[in-house]
mmCIF file of C-alpha atoms in Angstrom:
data_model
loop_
_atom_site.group_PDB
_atom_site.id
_atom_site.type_symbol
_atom_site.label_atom_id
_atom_site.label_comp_id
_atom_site.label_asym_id
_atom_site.label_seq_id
_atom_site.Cartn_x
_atom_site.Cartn_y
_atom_site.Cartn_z
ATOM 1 C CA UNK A 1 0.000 0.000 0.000
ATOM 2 C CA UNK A 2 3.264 2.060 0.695
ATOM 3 C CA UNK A 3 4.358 1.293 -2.354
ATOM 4 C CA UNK A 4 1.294 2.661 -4.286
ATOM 5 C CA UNK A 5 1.170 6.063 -2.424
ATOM 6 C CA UNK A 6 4.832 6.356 -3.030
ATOM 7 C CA UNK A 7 3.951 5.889 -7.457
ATOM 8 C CA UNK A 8 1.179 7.871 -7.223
ATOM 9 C CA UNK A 9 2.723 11.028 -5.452
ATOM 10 C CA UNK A 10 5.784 10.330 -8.001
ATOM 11 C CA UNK A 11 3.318 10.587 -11.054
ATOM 12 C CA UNK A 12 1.203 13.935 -9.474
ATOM 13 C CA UNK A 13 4.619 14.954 -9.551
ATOM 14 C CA UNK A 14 6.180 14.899 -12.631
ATOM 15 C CA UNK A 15 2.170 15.595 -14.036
ATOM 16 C CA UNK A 16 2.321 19.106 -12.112
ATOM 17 C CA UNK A 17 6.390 19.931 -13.494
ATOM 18 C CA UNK A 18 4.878 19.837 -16.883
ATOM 19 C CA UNK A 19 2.034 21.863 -16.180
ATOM 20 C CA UNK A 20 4.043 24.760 -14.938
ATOM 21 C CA UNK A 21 6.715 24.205 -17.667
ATOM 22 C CA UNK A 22 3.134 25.170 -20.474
ATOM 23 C CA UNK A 23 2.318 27.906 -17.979
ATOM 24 C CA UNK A 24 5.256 29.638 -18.050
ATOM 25 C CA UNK A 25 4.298 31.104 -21.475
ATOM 26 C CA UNK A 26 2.538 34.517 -21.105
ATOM 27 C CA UNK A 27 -0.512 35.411 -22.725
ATOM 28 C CA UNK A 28 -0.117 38.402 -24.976
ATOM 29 C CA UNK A 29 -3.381 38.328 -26.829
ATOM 30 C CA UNK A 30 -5.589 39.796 -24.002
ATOM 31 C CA UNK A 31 -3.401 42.711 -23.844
ATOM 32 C CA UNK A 32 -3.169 43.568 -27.003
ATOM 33 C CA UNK A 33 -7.064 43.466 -27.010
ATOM 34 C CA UNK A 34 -7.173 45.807 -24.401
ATOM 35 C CA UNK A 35 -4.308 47.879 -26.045
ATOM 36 C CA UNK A 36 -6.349 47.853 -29.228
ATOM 37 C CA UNK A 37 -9.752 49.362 -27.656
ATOM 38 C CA UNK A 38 -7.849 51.846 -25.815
ATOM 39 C CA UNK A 39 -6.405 53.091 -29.336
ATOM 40 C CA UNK A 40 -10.000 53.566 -30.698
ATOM 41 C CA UNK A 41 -10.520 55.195 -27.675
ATOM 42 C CA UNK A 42 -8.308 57.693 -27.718
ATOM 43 C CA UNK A 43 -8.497 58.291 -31.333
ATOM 44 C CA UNK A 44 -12.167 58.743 -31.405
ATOM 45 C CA UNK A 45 -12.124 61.319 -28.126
ATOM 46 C CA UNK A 46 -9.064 63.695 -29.597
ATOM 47 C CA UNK A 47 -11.177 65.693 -32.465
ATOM 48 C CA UNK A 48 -14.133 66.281 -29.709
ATOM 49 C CA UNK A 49 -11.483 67.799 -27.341
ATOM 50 C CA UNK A 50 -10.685 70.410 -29.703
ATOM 51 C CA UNK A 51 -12.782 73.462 -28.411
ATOM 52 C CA UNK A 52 -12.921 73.469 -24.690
ATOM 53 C CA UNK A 53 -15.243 76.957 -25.038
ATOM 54 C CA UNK A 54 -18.661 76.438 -25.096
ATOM 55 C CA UNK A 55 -20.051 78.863 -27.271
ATOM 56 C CA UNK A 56 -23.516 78.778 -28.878
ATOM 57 C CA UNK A 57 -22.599 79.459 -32.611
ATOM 58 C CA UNK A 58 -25.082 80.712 -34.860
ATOM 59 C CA UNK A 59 -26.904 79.015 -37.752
ATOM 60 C CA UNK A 60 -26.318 80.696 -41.572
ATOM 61 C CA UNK A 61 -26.510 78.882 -44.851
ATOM 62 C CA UNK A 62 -23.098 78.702 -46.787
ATOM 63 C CA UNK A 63 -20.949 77.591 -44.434
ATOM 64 C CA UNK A 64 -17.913 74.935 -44.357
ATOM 65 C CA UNK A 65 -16.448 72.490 -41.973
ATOM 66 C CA UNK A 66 -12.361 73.657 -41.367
ATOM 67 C CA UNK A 67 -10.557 70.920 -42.701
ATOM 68 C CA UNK A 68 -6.505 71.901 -42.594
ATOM 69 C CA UNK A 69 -3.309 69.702 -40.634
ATOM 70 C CA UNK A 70 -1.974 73.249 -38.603
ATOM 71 C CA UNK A 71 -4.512 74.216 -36.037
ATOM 72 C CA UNK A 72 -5.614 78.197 -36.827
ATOM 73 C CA UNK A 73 -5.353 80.872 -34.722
ATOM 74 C CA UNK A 74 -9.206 81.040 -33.225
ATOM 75 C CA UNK A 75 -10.572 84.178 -31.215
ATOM 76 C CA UNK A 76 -14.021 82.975 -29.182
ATOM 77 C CA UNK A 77 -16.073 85.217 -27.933
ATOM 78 C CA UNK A 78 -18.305 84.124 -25.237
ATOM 79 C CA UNK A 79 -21.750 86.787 -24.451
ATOM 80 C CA UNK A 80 -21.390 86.583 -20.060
ATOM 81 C CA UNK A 81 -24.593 89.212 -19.787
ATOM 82 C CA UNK A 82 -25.709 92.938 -20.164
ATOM 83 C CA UNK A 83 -27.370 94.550 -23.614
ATOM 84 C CA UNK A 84 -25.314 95.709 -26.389
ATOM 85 C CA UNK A 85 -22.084 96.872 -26.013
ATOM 86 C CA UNK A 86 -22.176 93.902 -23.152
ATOM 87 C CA UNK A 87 -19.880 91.859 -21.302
ATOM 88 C CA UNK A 88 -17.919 89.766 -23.416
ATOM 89 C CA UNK A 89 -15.057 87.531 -22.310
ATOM 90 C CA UNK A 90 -12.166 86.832 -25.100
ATOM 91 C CA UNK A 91 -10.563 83.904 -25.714
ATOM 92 C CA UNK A 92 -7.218 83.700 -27.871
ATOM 93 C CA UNK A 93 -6.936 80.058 -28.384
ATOM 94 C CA UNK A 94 -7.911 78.537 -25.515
ATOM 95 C CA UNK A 95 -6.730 81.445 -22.935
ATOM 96 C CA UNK A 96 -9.042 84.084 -21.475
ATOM 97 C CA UNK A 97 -7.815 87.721 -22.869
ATOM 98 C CA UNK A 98 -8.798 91.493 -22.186
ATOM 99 C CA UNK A 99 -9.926 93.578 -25.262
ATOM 100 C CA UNK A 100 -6.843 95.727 -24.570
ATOM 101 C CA UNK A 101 -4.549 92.505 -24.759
ATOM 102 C CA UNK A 102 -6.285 91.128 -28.022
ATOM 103 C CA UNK A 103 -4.475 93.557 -30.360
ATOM 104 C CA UNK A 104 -0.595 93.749 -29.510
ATOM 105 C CA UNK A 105 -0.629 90.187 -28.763
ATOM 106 C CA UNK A 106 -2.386 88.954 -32.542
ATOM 107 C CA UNK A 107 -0.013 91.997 -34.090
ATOM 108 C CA UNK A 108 2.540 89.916 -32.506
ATOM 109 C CA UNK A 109 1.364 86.635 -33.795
ATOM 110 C CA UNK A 110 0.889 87.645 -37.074
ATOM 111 C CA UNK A 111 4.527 88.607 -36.790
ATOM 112 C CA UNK A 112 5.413 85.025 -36.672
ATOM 113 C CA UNK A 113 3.293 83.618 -39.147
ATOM 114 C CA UNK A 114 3.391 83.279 -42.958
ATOM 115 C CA UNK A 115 1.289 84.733 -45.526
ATOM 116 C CA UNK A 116 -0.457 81.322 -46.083
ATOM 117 C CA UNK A 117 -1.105 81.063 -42.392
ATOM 118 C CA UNK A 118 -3.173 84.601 -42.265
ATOM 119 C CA UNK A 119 -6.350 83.626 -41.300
ATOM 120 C CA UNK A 120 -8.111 84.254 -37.629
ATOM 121 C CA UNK A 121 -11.763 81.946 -37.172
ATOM 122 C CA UNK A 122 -13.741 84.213 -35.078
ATOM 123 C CA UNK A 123 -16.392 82.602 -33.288
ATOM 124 C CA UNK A 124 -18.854 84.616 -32.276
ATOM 125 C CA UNK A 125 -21.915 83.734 -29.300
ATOM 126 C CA UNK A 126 -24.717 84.641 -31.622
ATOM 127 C CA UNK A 127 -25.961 86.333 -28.951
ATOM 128 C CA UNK A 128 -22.680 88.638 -28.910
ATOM 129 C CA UNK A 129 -23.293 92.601 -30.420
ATOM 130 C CA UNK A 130 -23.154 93.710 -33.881
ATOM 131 C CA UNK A 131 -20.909 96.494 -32.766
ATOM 132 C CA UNK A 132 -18.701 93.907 -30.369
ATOM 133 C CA UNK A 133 -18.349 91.495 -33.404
ATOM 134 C CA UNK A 134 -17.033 94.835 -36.065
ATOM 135 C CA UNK A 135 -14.691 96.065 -33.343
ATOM 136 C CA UNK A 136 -12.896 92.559 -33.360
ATOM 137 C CA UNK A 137 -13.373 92.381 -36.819
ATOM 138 C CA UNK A 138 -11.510 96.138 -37.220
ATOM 139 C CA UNK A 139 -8.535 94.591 -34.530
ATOM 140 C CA UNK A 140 -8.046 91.575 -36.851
ATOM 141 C CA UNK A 141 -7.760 93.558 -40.150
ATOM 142 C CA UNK A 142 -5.367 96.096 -38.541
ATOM 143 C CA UNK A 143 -2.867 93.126 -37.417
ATOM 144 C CA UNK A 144 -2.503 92.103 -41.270
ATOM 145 C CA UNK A 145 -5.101 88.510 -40.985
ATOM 146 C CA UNK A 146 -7.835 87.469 -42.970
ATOM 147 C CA UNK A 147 -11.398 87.148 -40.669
ATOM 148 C CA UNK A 148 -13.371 83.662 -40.982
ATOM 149 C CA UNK A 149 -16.380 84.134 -39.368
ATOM 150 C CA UNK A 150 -17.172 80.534 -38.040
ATOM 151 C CA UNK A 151 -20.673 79.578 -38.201
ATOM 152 C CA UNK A 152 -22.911 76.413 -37.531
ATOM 153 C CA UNK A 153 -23.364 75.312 -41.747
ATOM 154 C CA UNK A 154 -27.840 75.181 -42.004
ATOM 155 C CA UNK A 155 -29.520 71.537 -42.457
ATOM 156 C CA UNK A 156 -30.509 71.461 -45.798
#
């Protein structure tokens, strides 16, 4: 009866060496799985986390999605209350400016830029002044850019 323990423990044995020896192997397709999904992920989120500023753009026929590889130079403007002539807050990019900031620093930008690369996208709160829109519009033509006025394209 000794005897038979004795085999049987040999045999579990050698049985569990060679289960460990096929176990050693690591498992790479899971991870690349999870790898994968994460890409689509992350490739599907970048474009919507393009404009951080919410800003209710109005609707007018004729317009165009921006379709270019260099991100433009973008001035939001963002209605915060009052009539006309009314509190606006400026954004240059994504950074909050004053109106007395706006033109030194785009005269400064266009500095840097090339002649192909002369175009500001305003976007405008449609609830944003006439007159508030024209001043910005005046700033942009006196730094040397072309204005794009970016609007929501109409359905239909």
């Amino acid at each position: 009866m000794s005897m038979n323990m004795a085999g049987a423990s040999g045999g579990g044995g050698r049985r569990g060496r060679r289960r460990a020896a096929v176990m050693a192997e690591i498992n790479v397709t899971p991870m690349v799985d999870v790898m994968l999904v994460l890409l689509i992920i992350f490739m599907v989120a970048a474009p919507l986390m393009t404009s951080t500023i919410d800003i209710d753009l109005p609707v007018a026929s004729g317009g165009k999605s921006l379709a270019s590889n260099a991100p433009p130079l973008t001035l939001s403007v963002k209605r915060t209350g009052g009539a006309c002539n009314s509190n606006i807050e400026l954004y240059l990019g994504e950074t909050l400016i004053t109106a007395a900031e706006l033109q030194p620093k785009i005269k400064a930008i266009r500095d840097t830029r090339s002649e192909a690369d002369s175009v500001v996208y305003l976007r405008g709160d449609k609830d944003v002044c006439y007159t508030d829109m024209m001043k910005l519009l005046g700033y942009i033509r006196t730094a040397g850019f072309k204005a794009n006025i970016v609007i929501v394209p109409e359905g239909g």
